[in-house]
């Protein structure tokens, strides 16, 4: 078990199974098919992401460096939250990017009863250590336990 | 973050609950990035990314309606990304049914919302709103609240405007408030390059391939690109602007670039030169072998990699007037050389409605039509986003379209050969 400390972007606590992207996470490419065609598991559709392509994202602890790609990214996260197909939490090794931050903030301000803890700046070591299938616990204050 | 007493009052509800939530959204957004204050949006127009009445977007439409009902509409008019459907683009009965009755069944209703929120006019649908014919070209130094990754990177880099990579919805929030948080690409410090890219190719690199390589390497950082002068010169003429439009779109979709500088060409690089390079900037050298490596690593998503393409898209982002003219001439020449009268693969060129109108006034419109190529205002990305099109072997010269769909990327020269002379 290893503990990491980051910065809280959206508060909350949760325990979930890790899915890990070592490259930039393209939000639109990952979620668009799943949200459009009723895939409740939100299977990652990004053909360019060898780590995540074909893996379920809904309810998982999504570990990533940052998001990339289309500026629809934030609203895609917002829609995923509204449709309850969002990851259990989003954990960034780097400082969060503007699109992921927007999605997380929009969901917390405009949607009722949605919880998706978001922590950023966990460091490169976090992404080196965490692997698919590990159990992640997000605690208060930006503490993330990986086991 | 410092807020003026007036801004603080709105945040506290002086203009109603909805406006308070708009401000709360923007303030939280700014605080996540250490913004010191809110700054006024100074451009004449905004540009939004959400143009499509896609059913999955219902939560967005609900939010838009909430804004309209509360009278929280945009203080600026805006253009918006391209429409997702055009009857002129080839589609079979089933595809048409899916587009109109299932995927984009709420398109008309959503366009009604856009009108209420401040849409410029009925033809203000393009990802390239900054083209002269579209009337939404910001000036150097203006502060924007735009979204659309390819438009943001163009506005920042080629026009010298100041805009963060805002998400859809966040774009209109800035326009409603009339203010955006001051951070990132709005600041002098945030516009400094943290990568130096040295291009050492033997010939002019394909814009969409060079942009892809840089985007994948630098992600959201700012690159300062050297070594392009022998091909691009030092003036932002039509040809260079079109090149940078396509280059930037690839940096933004294959990575998350919101601003690049090209030595001796883009406005800030011309003014400040290497002063724009931050201390400790990393270096990336690109030669022909590196571009070939990047291209070879693109996954081929066609079920049968040897299939004959059934459709070809050129124009993501939308083509400029000069690009349409140049392509018309090149296609005619290719057909003449091969002895063919029309293109051998159904091909769609996409452009902005205003550009299409201007192009149709020229002699080239009739000449393009004779080649069999269809000219459309559609968003090819939206066209491709369904299971029927996904299974079709579609080819494109757009690295953005390749990234988000199953379309296969070829260079412009390869596309030209395939559509005029044949071969898989």
Coordinates of C-alpha atoms in Angstrom, one line a residue:
Chain A
X1 CA 0.0 0.0 0.0
X2 CA 1.2 3.4 -0.9
X3 CA -0.2 6.8 -0.1
X4 CA 0.0 9.9 -2.3
X5 CA -1.1 13.5 -1.6
X6 CA -2.5 15.8 -4.2
X7 CA -4.7 18.9 -4.5
X8 CA -8.5 18.6 -4.2
X9 CA -10.4 19.9 -7.2
X10 CA -13.7 18.3 -6.3
X11 CA -14.2 17.0 -2.8
X12 CA -15.4 13.6 -1.8
X13 CA -14.3 10.1 -0.7
X14 CA -14.6 6.9 -2.6
X15 CA -13.1 3.4 -3.1
X16 CA -12.8 2.0 -6.6
X17 CA -10.8 -0.2 -8.9
X18 CA -8.1 1.6 -10.9
X19 CA -7.9 2.1 -14.6
X20 CA -4.8 3.8 -15.8
X21 CA -3.8 5.9 -18.8
X22 CA -0.2 6.7 -19.1
X23 CA -0.8 9.0 -22.1
X24 CA -3.1 12.0 -22.3
X25 CA -6.7 11.0 -21.9
X26 CA -8.8 12.1 -24.9
X27 CA -12.2 12.6 -23.2
X28 CA -14.3 13.0 -26.4
X29 CA -12.7 10.0 -28.2
X30 CA -13.0 7.9 -25.0
X31 CA -16.6 8.6 -24.0
X32 CA -18.5 9.6 -27.2
X33 CA -19.5 6.2 -28.4
X34 CA -20.5 5.0 -24.9
X35 CA -22.6 8.1 -24.2
X36 CA -24.3 8.1 -27.5
X37 CA -25.3 4.5 -27.7
X38 CA -26.3 3.6 -24.2
X39 CA -23.2 1.8 -22.9
X40 CA -23.7 1.9 -19.2
X41 CA -20.2 0.7 -18.5
X42 CA -18.8 3.7 -20.6
X43 CA -16.3 1.5 -22.4
X44 CA -13.3 3.5 -23.6
X45 CA -13.6 4.0 -27.4
X46 CA -10.3 5.8 -28.0
X47 CA -8.3 3.7 -30.5
X48 CA -5.2 5.7 -29.8
X49 CA -5.1 4.9 -26.1
X50 CA -3.6 1.4 -25.8
X51 CA -3.9 1.5 -22.0
X52 CA -7.7 2.0 -21.9
X53 CA -9.2 1.1 -25.3
X54 CA -12.1 -1.4 -24.5
X55 CA -12.0 -1.0 -20.8
X56 CA -15.0 0.2 -18.7
X57 CA -14.6 3.7 -17.3
X58 CA -17.9 4.1 -15.4
X59 CA -17.4 3.6 -11.6
X60 CA -13.6 3.2 -11.9
X61 CA -10.9 5.2 -10.4
X62 CA -9.5 6.9 -13.6
X63 CA -5.8 7.6 -13.2
X64 CA -4.2 9.8 -15.8
X65 CA -1.7 12.5 -16.5
X66 CA -4.2 15.0 -17.9
X67 CA -6.9 15.2 -20.6
X68 CA -6.3 16.2 -24.2
X69 CA -8.2 16.8 -27.4
X70 CA -11.5 18.5 -28.2
X71 CA -12.8 21.3 -26.2
X72 CA -16.1 19.3 -25.9
X73 CA -14.1 17.5 -23.2
X74 CA -15.6 19.3 -20.3
X75 CA -19.1 19.0 -21.4
X76 CA -18.6 15.3 -22.2
X77 CA -17.6 14.8 -18.5
X78 CA -20.6 16.9 -17.5
X79 CA -22.9 14.7 -19.6
X80 CA -21.3 11.5 -18.3
X81 CA -22.0 12.8 -14.7
X82 CA -25.6 13.7 -15.6
X83 CA -26.1 10.3 -17.1
X84 CA -24.4 8.6 -14.1
X85 CA -21.7 7.0 -16.3
X86 CA -18.8 9.0 -14.9
X87 CA -15.7 7.5 -13.3
X88 CA -15.8 7.0 -9.5
X89 CA -13.1 9.6 -9.3
X90 CA -10.4 11.3 -11.6
X91 CA -6.9 11.3 -10.3
X92 CA -4.3 13.4 -12.2
X93 CA -0.6 13.0 -11.8
X94 CA -0.1 16.5 -13.3
X95 CA -1.9 19.8 -12.5
X96 CA -5.4 19.5 -14.0
X97 CA -6.0 20.8 -17.5
X98 CA -8.7 23.4 -18.3
X99 CA -11.1 20.9 -19.9
X100 CA -11.2 18.4 -17.2
X101 CA -11.4 21.2 -14.6
X102 CA -14.4 22.6 -16.5
X103 CA -16.2 19.3 -16.6
X104 CA -15.7 18.7 -12.9
X105 CA -16.7 22.2 -11.9
X106 CA -19.8 22.3 -14.2
X107 CA -21.0 19.0 -12.7
X108 CA -20.5 20.2 -9.1
X109 CA -22.2 23.5 -9.6
X110 CA -25.1 22.6 -12.0
X111 CA -25.9 19.0 -11.1
X112 CA -27.5 17.9 -7.9
X113 CA -26.4 14.8 -6.0
X114 CA -23.4 14.0 -8.3
X115 CA -20.2 13.0 -6.6
X116 CA -17.0 12.5 -8.5
X117 CA -14.0 13.4 -6.4
X118 CA -11.1 14.9 -8.4
X119 CA -7.6 15.2 -7.2
X120 CA -4.7 16.6 -9.2
X121 CA -0.9 17.1 -8.8
X122 CA -0.3 13.6 -7.5
X123 CA 3.1 13.4 -9.1
X124 CA 4.7 11.2 -11.8
X125 CA 5.5 8.6 -9.1
X126 CA 1.7 8.0 -8.7
X127 CA 1.3 7.1 -12.3
X128 CA 4.4 4.9 -12.3
X129 CA 3.1 3.0 -9.3
X130 CA -0.6 2.5 -9.9
X131 CA -1.7 -0.3 -12.2
X132 CA -5.0 -1.5 -13.7
X133 CA -7.1 -3.4 -11.1
X134 CA -5.5 -2.0 -8.0
X135 CA -7.8 -0.7 -5.3
X136 CA -7.8 3.1 -4.9
X137 CA -9.2 4.9 -1.9
X138 CA -9.7 8.7 -2.1
X139 CA -9.7 10.2 1.4
X140 CA -10.4 13.8 2.5
X141 CA -7.7 16.4 1.9
X142 CA -6.4 15.0 -1.4
X143 CA -5.0 11.8 0.1
X144 CA -5.1 8.8 -2.3
X145 CA -4.3 5.3 -1.1
X146 CA -3.2 2.7 -3.7
X147 CA -3.2 -1.0 -2.9
Chain B
X1 CA -9.1 35.7 -6.6
X2 CA -9.9 39.3 -6.3
X3 CA -13.5 40.2 -7.2
X4 CA -14.9 43.8 -7.4
X5 CA -17.8 44.6 -5.1
X6 CA -20.2 44.3 -8.1
X7 CA -18.8 40.9 -9.1
X8 CA -19.0 39.7 -5.5
X9 CA -22.6 40.9 -5.2
X10 CA -23.6 38.9 -8.4
X11 CA -21.8 35.9 -6.9
X12 CA -23.9 36.4 -3.8
X13 CA -27.1 36.4 -5.8
X14 CA -27.9 40.1 -6.5
X15 CA -28.9 39.1 -10.1
X16 CA -30.6 35.9 -9.2
X17 CA -29.6 32.3 -8.6
X18 CA -28.7 31.4 -12.2
X19 CA -26.3 34.3 -12.6
X20 CA -24.8 33.5 -9.2
X21 CA -24.2 30.0 -10.5
X22 CA -22.7 31.3 -13.7
X23 CA -20.2 33.4 -11.7
X24 CA -19.6 30.6 -9.2
X25 CA -18.6 28.3 -12.2
X26 CA -16.2 30.9 -13.6
X27 CA -14.7 31.7 -10.2
X28 CA -14.1 28.0 -9.3
X29 CA -12.6 27.6 -12.8
X30 CA -10.2 30.5 -12.2
X31 CA -9.3 29.4 -8.7
X32 CA -8.3 25.9 -10.0
X33 CA -5.6 27.7 -12.1
X34 CA -4.6 30.4 -9.6
X35 CA -6.3 33.3 -11.5
X36 CA -5.8 36.6 -9.8
X37 CA -8.9 38.4 -11.1
X38 CA -11.6 38.3 -13.7
X39 CA -10.9 40.2 -16.9
X40 CA -13.4 41.6 -19.4
X41 CA -14.1 39.7 -22.6
X42 CA -13.1 42.2 -25.3
X43 CA -13.8 40.4 -28.6
X44 CA -16.8 41.4 -30.7
X45 CA -18.0 37.8 -31.0
X46 CA -17.8 34.5 -29.1
X47 CA -17.4 31.1 -30.7
X48 CA -19.1 28.0 -29.2
X49 CA -18.2 24.3 -29.8
X50 CA -21.6 22.7 -29.3
X51 CA -23.4 22.9 -32.6
X52 CA -25.0 19.5 -32.6
X53 CA -28.5 18.5 -31.4
X54 CA -27.2 15.1 -30.4
X55 CA -29.5 13.1 -28.1
X56 CA -26.7 12.3 -25.6
X57 CA -26.4 16.1 -25.0
X58 CA -29.7 16.4 -23.3
X59 CA -28.1 17.5 -20.0
X60 CA -26.5 20.4 -22.0
X61 CA -29.8 21.4 -23.6
X62 CA -31.4 21.3 -20.1
X63 CA -28.7 23.6 -18.8
X64 CA -29.0 26.0 -21.8
X65 CA -32.8 26.2 -21.2
X66 CA -32.2 27.0 -17.6
X67 CA -30.0 29.9 -18.7
X68 CA -32.5 31.1 -21.3
X69 CA -35.4 30.9 -18.8
X70 CA -33.4 33.0 -16.3
X71 CA -32.6 35.6 -19.0
X72 CA -28.9 34.7 -18.6
X73 CA -28.1 35.1 -22.3
X74 CA -24.8 35.9 -24.0
X75 CA -23.7 39.5 -24.0
X76 CA -22.0 38.9 -27.4
X77 CA -23.3 37.2 -30.4
X78 CA -21.5 34.0 -31.4
X79 CA -20.6 31.6 -34.1
X80 CA -20.7 27.9 -33.5
X81 CA -19.2 24.7 -34.8
X82 CA -20.5 23.1 -38.1
X83 CA -23.9 21.5 -38.5
X84 CA -23.7 17.7 -38.3
X85 CA -26.0 16.9 -41.2
X86 CA -26.1 18.0 -44.9
X87 CA -28.4 16.2 -47.4
X88 CA -25.8 16.7 -50.1
X89 CA -23.3 14.3 -48.4
X90 CA -23.7 10.7 -49.5
X91 CA -25.7 8.6 -47.1
X92 CA -27.9 5.6 -47.6
X93 CA -31.5 5.3 -46.4
X94 CA -30.6 3.7 -43.1
X95 CA -27.9 6.3 -42.4
X96 CA -30.3 9.1 -43.2
X97 CA -32.8 7.6 -40.9
X98 CA -30.3 7.3 -38.1
X99 CA -29.0 10.9 -38.6
X100 CA -32.4 12.5 -38.7
X101 CA -34.6 10.4 -36.5
X102 CA -32.2 9.1 -33.8
X103 CA -28.9 10.9 -33.5
X104 CA -29.7 14.5 -34.4
X105 CA -33.5 14.4 -33.8
X106 CA -33.2 17.5 -31.6
X107 CA -31.1 19.6 -34.0
X108 CA -33.9 22.0 -34.8
X109 CA -34.8 22.5 -31.2
X110 CA -31.2 23.1 -30.2
X111 CA -30.7 25.6 -33.0
X112 CA -33.7 27.4 -31.6
X113 CA -31.9 27.6 -28.2
X114 CA -28.8 28.9 -29.9
X115 CA -30.8 31.7 -31.5
X116 CA -32.2 32.7 -28.2
X117 CA -28.7 32.7 -26.6
X118 CA -27.2 34.9 -29.3
X119 CA -26.3 33.1 -32.5
X120 CA -24.8 35.5 -35.1
X121 CA -27.0 34.3 -38.0
X122 CA -28.3 31.2 -39.6
X123 CA -25.1 30.5 -41.4
X124 CA -22.7 31.0 -38.5
X125 CA -21.9 27.3 -38.3
X126 CA -18.2 26.5 -38.8
X127 CA -15.1 25.4 -36.9
X128 CA -13.2 28.1 -38.8
X129 CA -15.1 31.2 -37.8
X130 CA -12.0 33.3 -38.2
X131 CA -11.9 32.9 -42.0
X132 CA -12.5 36.3 -43.6
X133 CA -15.8 35.3 -45.1
X134 CA -17.3 34.3 -41.7
X135 CA -16.9 37.7 -40.0
X136 CA -15.6 36.4 -36.6
X137 CA -11.9 37.2 -36.7
X138 CA -10.6 38.6 -33.4
X139 CA -7.9 41.2 -33.2
X140 CA -4.4 40.8 -31.6
X141 CA -4.6 41.2 -27.9
X142 CA -8.4 40.8 -27.6
X143 CA -9.6 38.5 -24.8
X144 CA -11.9 35.7 -25.8
X145 CA -14.2 33.2 -24.2
X146 CA -14.0 30.7 -27.1
X147 CA -14.1 27.0 -27.3
X148 CA -13.3 24.6 -30.3
X149 CA -9.8 23.5 -30.0
X150 CA -8.7 24.3 -33.6
X151 CA -10.3 27.8 -33.4
X152 CA -8.7 28.6 -30.0
X153 CA -5.2 27.6 -31.1
X154 CA -5.6 29.6 -34.4
X155 CA -6.9 32.7 -32.5
X156 CA -4.0 32.6 -30.0
X157 CA -1.2 31.7 -32.4
X158 CA -2.0 33.2 -35.8
X159 CA -4.1 36.2 -34.7
X160 CA -2.4 36.9 -31.4
X161 CA -5.7 37.0 -29.5
X162 CA -5.8 35.7 -25.9
X163 CA -8.0 32.7 -25.0
X164 CA -7.7 29.6 -22.8
X165 CA -8.7 26.2 -24.0
X166 CA -12.2 26.6 -22.7
X167 CA -14.6 23.7 -22.6
X168 CA -18.0 23.8 -24.2
X169 CA -20.5 25.4 -21.8
X170 CA -17.7 27.3 -20.1
X171 CA -17.4 29.2 -23.4
X172 CA -20.9 30.7 -23.0
X173 CA -20.5 31.2 -19.3
X174 CA -17.8 33.7 -20.0
X175 CA -20.0 35.4 -22.6
X176 CA -22.9 35.7 -20.2
X177 CA -20.8 37.1 -17.4
X178 CA -18.8 39.3 -19.8
X179 CA -15.7 38.2 -17.9
X180 CA -13.3 35.3 -17.8
X181 CA -10.7 34.3 -15.2
X182 CA -7.2 35.7 -15.8
X183 CA -4.8 32.7 -16.1
X184 CA -2.8 30.6 -18.5
X185 CA -2.9 31.8 -22.1
X186 CA -4.3 35.1 -21.1
X187 CA -1.1 36.0 -19.3
X188 CA 2.3 36.9 -20.7
X189 CA 3.9 34.2 -18.6
X190 CA 1.5 31.6 -19.8
X191 CA 2.3 32.4 -23.4
X192 CA 5.9 31.6 -23.0
X193 CA 7.2 28.4 -24.8
X194 CA 8.2 25.5 -22.7
X195 CA 9.3 23.5 -25.7
X196 CA 11.7 24.4 -28.6
X197 CA 10.8 22.3 -31.6
X198 CA 13.6 22.2 -34.3
X199 CA 12.3 21.1 -37.7
X200 CA 15.0 19.5 -39.7
X201 CA 13.0 17.9 -42.6
X202 CA 14.4 17.9 -46.1
X203 CA 11.1 19.0 -47.6
X204 CA 8.1 21.0 -46.4
X205 CA 6.4 18.8 -43.7
X206 CA 2.8 17.9 -44.1
X207 CA 1.0 20.4 -41.8
X208 CA -1.3 17.8 -40.3
X209 CA 1.5 15.3 -39.6
X210 CA 3.9 17.9 -38.1
X211 CA 1.1 19.2 -35.9
X212 CA 0.3 15.6 -34.8
X213 CA 3.9 14.9 -33.8
X214 CA 4.2 18.1 -31.9
X215 CA 0.8 17.7 -30.1
X216 CA 1.6 14.2 -29.0
X217 CA 5.0 15.3 -27.6
X218 CA 4.2 18.5 -25.8
X219 CA 0.6 17.8 -24.8
X220 CA -0.8 21.1 -23.4
X221 CA 2.5 23.0 -23.4
X222 CA 3.5 25.9 -25.7
X223 CA 5.9 25.0 -28.4
X224 CA 8.3 27.5 -30.2
X225 CA 8.9 26.0 -33.7
X226 CA 12.1 26.7 -35.5
X227 CA 13.2 25.7 -39.0
X228 CA 10.1 26.5 -41.0
X229 CA 11.3 29.7 -42.6
X230 CA 12.6 28.2 -45.8
X231 CA 9.0 26.9 -46.6
X232 CA 6.8 29.5 -44.9
X233 CA 8.8 32.6 -45.2
X234 CA 8.0 35.4 -42.8
X235 CA 4.6 36.7 -43.9
X236 CA 1.2 35.4 -42.9
X237 CA -0.3 35.1 -46.4
X238 CA -3.3 33.0 -47.3
X239 CA -1.3 29.9 -48.0
X240 CA 0.6 30.1 -44.7
X241 CA -2.6 30.8 -42.7
X242 CA -4.2 27.7 -44.3
X243 CA -1.1 25.7 -43.4
X244 CA -1.2 26.9 -39.8
X245 CA -4.9 26.3 -39.5
X246 CA -4.4 22.6 -40.3
X247 CA -1.2 22.3 -38.4
X248 CA -2.8 23.9 -35.3
X249 CA -5.8 21.6 -35.4
X250 CA -3.6 18.6 -35.3
X251 CA -1.6 19.9 -32.4
X252 CA -4.8 20.6 -30.5
X253 CA -6.5 17.3 -31.2
X254 CA -3.5 14.9 -31.1
X255 CA -2.4 16.8 -28.0
X256 CA -3.8 19.8 -26.1
X257 CA -1.9 22.7 -27.6
X258 CA -3.7 26.0 -27.2
X259 CA -0.9 28.2 -28.5
X260 CA 2.2 27.8 -30.6
X261 CA 4.8 30.2 -31.9
X262 CA 6.5 29.9 -35.3
X263 CA 9.9 31.7 -35.4
X264 CA 9.7 34.8 -37.6
X265 CA 6.2 34.2 -38.7
X266 CA 3.5 34.3 -36.0
X267 CA 2.8 37.7 -34.4
X268 CA 4.4 37.3 -31.0
X269 CA 7.4 35.4 -32.4
X270 CA 8.0 38.2 -34.8
X271 CA 7.8 40.8 -32.0
X272 CA 9.6 39.0 -29.2
X273 CA 11.6 36.2 -30.9
X274 CA 13.4 33.9 -28.6
X275 CA 12.5 36.0 -25.6
X276 CA 9.3 33.9 -25.7
X277 CA 11.2 30.8 -24.8
X278 CA 10.9 30.0 -21.0
X279 CA 14.0 29.1 -19.1
X280 CA 14.6 25.3 -19.0
X281 CA 12.5 24.7 -22.1
X282 CA 12.7 21.1 -23.4
X283 CA 13.8 20.3 -27.0
X284 CA 12.2 18.1 -29.6
X285 CA 13.9 17.6 -33.0
X286 CA 11.7 16.6 -35.9
X287 CA 13.1 15.1 -39.1
X288 CA 11.6 13.1 -41.9
X289 CA 12.2 9.8 -40.1
X290 CA 10.4 11.1 -37.0
X291 CA 7.4 12.1 -39.1
X292 CA 7.4 8.7 -40.8
X293 CA 7.6 7.0 -37.3
X294 CA 4.6 9.0 -36.1
X295 CA 2.5 8.2 -39.2
X296 CA 3.3 4.5 -39.1
X297 CA 2.1 4.4 -35.5
X298 CA -1.4 5.5 -36.3
X299 CA -3.7 2.5 -35.7
X300 CA -5.7 1.4 -38.8
X301 CA -9.3 1.0 -37.6
X302 CA -10.8 -0.4 -40.9
X303 CA -12.1 -3.9 -40.5
X304 CA -10.2 -4.8 -43.7
X305 CA -7.1 -2.7 -44.0
X306 CA -6.9 -3.4 -47.8
X307 CA -10.5 -2.3 -48.5
X308 CA -11.2 0.2 -51.2
X309 CA -12.2 3.5 -49.6
X310 CA -15.9 4.2 -49.9
X311 CA -15.7 7.9 -48.9
X312 CA -13.1 10.6 -48.6
X313 CA -13.3 13.8 -46.5
X314 CA -11.0 16.8 -47.0
X315 CA -11.6 19.8 -44.8
X316 CA -11.4 19.2 -41.1
X317 CA -11.0 22.0 -40.0
X318 CA -13.1 23.6 -42.7
X319 CA -11.2 24.6 -45.9
X320 CA -10.3 28.2 -46.8
X321 CA -11.2 29.8 -50.1
X322 CA -7.7 29.5 -51.4
X323 CA -7.5 25.8 -50.4
X324 CA -10.7 25.1 -52.3
X325 CA -9.3 26.8 -55.4
X326 CA -5.9 25.0 -55.1
X327 CA -7.5 21.6 -54.6
X328 CA -9.8 22.2 -57.6
X329 CA -6.8 22.9 -59.8
X330 CA -4.9 19.9 -58.4
X331 CA -7.8 17.5 -58.8
X332 CA -8.4 18.6 -62.4
X333 CA -4.7 18.1 -63.2
X334 CA -4.7 14.6 -61.6
X335 CA -7.8 13.6 -63.5
X336 CA -6.3 14.9 -66.8
X337 CA -3.1 12.9 -66.2
X338 CA -5.0 9.7 -65.4
X339 CA -7.5 10.2 -68.2
X340 CA -10.4 10.0 -65.8
X341 CA -13.3 12.5 -65.9
X342 CA -14.5 12.3 -62.3
X343 CA -12.9 11.3 -59.0
X344 CA -12.8 7.5 -58.4
X345 CA -13.8 7.7 -54.7
X346 CA -16.8 9.7 -53.5
X347 CA -15.2 12.7 -52.1
X348 CA -16.5 15.6 -49.9
X349 CA -14.8 18.9 -49.4
X350 CA -16.0 20.7 -46.3
X351 CA -15.9 24.4 -45.8
X352 CA -17.6 27.3 -43.9
X353 CA -21.0 28.5 -45.3
X354 CA -19.6 31.9 -46.0
X355 CA -16.6 30.5 -47.8
X356 CA -18.9 28.2 -49.8
X357 CA -21.0 31.2 -50.9
X358 CA -17.9 33.1 -52.1
X359 CA -16.5 30.0 -53.8
X360 CA -19.7 29.5 -55.6
X361 CA -19.3 32.9 -57.2
X362 CA -16.0 31.9 -58.8
X363 CA -15.4 29.9 -61.9
X364 CA -13.8 27.1 -59.8
X365 CA -17.2 26.0 -58.3
X366 CA -18.4 24.7 -61.6
X367 CA -15.0 23.1 -62.3
X368 CA -15.0 21.4 -58.9
X369 CA -18.5 20.1 -59.5
X370 CA -17.4 18.6 -62.9
X371 CA -14.8 16.5 -61.0
X372 CA -17.6 14.9 -59.0
X373 CA -16.5 16.3 -55.7
X374 CA -19.3 17.4 -53.3
X375 CA -18.9 20.6 -51.5
X376 CA -20.5 20.8 -48.0
X377 CA -20.7 22.8 -44.8
X378 CA -21.0 19.6 -42.7
X379 CA -18.9 18.5 -39.7
X380 CA -17.3 15.3 -41.0
X381 CA -16.6 14.3 -37.4
X382 CA -20.3 14.4 -36.5
X383 CA -21.1 12.5 -39.7
X384 CA -18.8 9.7 -38.8
X385 CA -19.9 9.3 -35.2
X386 CA -22.3 6.3 -35.6
X387 CA -22.0 2.6 -36.0
X388 CA -22.9 2.6 -39.7
X389 CA -20.3 5.1 -40.7
X390 CA -17.8 3.7 -38.2
X391 CA -17.7 0.4 -40.2
X392 CA -17.2 2.2 -43.5
X393 CA -13.6 2.5 -44.9
X394 CA -13.4 6.3 -45.0
X395 CA -10.1 8.2 -45.7
X396 CA -9.1 11.7 -44.8
X397 CA -6.2 14.1 -44.8
X398 CA -7.3 15.4 -41.4
X399 CA -5.5 14.2 -38.3
X400 CA -8.3 15.5 -36.2
X401 CA -10.9 13.3 -38.0
X402 CA -8.5 10.4 -37.7
X403 CA -8.2 10.9 -34.0
X404 CA -11.9 10.8 -33.2
X405 CA -13.2 8.4 -35.8
X406 CA -12.3 5.3 -37.8
X407 CA -11.3 7.4 -40.7
X408 CA -7.8 6.5 -42.0
X409 CA -5.2 9.2 -42.4
X410 CA -3.3 9.9 -45.7
X411 CA -1.2 12.8 -46.7
X412 CA -2.8 15.3 -49.1
X413 CA -0.6 14.0 -52.0
X414 CA -1.7 10.4 -51.2
X415 CA -5.4 11.5 -51.1
X416 CA -5.0 13.3 -54.4
X417 CA -3.5 10.3 -56.1
X418 CA -6.2 7.9 -54.7
X419 CA -9.2 10.0 -55.8
X420 CA -7.9 10.9 -59.2
X421 CA -5.8 7.9 -60.2
X422 CA -7.1 5.0 -58.1
X423 CA -5.4 2.4 -56.0
X424 CA -6.2 1.4 -52.4

